[in-house]
PDB file of C-alpha atoms in Angstrom:
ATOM      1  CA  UNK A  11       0.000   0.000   0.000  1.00  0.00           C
ATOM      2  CA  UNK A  12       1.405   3.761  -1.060  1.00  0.00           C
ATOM      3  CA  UNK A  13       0.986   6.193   1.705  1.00  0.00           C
ATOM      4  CA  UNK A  14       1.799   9.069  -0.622  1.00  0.00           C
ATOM      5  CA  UNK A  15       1.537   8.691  -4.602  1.00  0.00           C
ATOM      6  CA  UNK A  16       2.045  11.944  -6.817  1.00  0.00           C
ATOM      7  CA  UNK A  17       2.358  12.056 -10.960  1.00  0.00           C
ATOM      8  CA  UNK A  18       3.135  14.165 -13.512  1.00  0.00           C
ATOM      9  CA  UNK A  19       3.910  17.056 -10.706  1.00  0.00           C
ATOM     10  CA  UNK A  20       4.830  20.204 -12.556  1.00  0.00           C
ATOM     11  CA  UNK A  21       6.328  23.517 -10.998  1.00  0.00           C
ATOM     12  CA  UNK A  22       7.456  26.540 -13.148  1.00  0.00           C
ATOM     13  CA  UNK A  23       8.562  30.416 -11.561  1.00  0.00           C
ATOM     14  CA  UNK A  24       7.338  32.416 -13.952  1.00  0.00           C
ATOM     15  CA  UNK A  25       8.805  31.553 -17.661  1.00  0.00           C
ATOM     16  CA  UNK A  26      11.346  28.947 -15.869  1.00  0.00           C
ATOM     17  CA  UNK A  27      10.061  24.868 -15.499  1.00  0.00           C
ATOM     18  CA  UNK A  28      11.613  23.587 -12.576  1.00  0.00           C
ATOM     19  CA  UNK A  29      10.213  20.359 -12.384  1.00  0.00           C
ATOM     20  CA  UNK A  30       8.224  18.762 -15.403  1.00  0.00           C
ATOM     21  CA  UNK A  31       6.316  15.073 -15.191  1.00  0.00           C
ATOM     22  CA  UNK A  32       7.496  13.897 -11.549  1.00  0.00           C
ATOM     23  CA  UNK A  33       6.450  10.656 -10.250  1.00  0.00           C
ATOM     24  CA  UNK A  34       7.029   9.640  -6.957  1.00  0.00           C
ATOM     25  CA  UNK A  35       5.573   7.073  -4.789  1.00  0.00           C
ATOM     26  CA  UNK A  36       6.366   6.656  -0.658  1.00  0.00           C
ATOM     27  CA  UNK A  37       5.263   3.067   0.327  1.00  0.00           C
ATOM     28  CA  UNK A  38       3.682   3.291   3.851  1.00  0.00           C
ATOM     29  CA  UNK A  39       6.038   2.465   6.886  1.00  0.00           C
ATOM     30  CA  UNK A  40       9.430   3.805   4.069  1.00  0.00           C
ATOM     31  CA  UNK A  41      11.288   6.312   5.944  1.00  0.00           C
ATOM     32  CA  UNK A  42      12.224   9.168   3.574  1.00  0.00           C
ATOM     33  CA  UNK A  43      14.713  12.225   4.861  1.00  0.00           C
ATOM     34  CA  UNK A  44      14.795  15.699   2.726  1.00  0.00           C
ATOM     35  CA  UNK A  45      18.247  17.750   3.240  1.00  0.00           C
ATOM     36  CA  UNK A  46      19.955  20.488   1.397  1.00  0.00           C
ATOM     37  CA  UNK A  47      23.496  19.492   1.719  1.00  0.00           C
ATOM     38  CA  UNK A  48      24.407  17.468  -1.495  1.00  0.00           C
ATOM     39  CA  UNK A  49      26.322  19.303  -3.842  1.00  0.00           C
ATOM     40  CA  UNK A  50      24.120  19.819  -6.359  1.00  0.00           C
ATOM     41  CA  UNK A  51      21.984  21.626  -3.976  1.00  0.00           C
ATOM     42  CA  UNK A  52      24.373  23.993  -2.890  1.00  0.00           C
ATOM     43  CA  UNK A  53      25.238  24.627  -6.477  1.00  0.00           C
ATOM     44  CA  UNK A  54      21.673  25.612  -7.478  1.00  0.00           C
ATOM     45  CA  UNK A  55      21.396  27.545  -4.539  1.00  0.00           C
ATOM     46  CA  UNK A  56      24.826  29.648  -5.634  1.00  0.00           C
ATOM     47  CA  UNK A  57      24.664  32.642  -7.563  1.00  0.00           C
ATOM     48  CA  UNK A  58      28.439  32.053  -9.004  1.00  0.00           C
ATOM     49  CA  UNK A  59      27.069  28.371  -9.969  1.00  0.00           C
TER      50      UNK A  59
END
């Protein structure tokens, strides 16, 4: 059983498409941890990226 089930999730700012046909799917009980510290991150965050 899927506690959480999303698809085709879509987010733009203004002319810019950030995310475009996301799936994702969180089986109940699956632990699932959100952080900010993988490189890629910090690079998008960066102006100078």
């Amino acid at each position: 059983m899927n506690a959480i089930s999303l698809s085709q999730v879509s987010k733009s700012f203004g002319p810019v498409q950030a995310v475009r046909g996301l799936d994702l799917t969180i089986a109940a009980g699956q632990a699932v941890a959100r952080g900010s510290s993988a490189p890629c991150c910090r690079a998008a965050r960066s102006p100078t990226a």
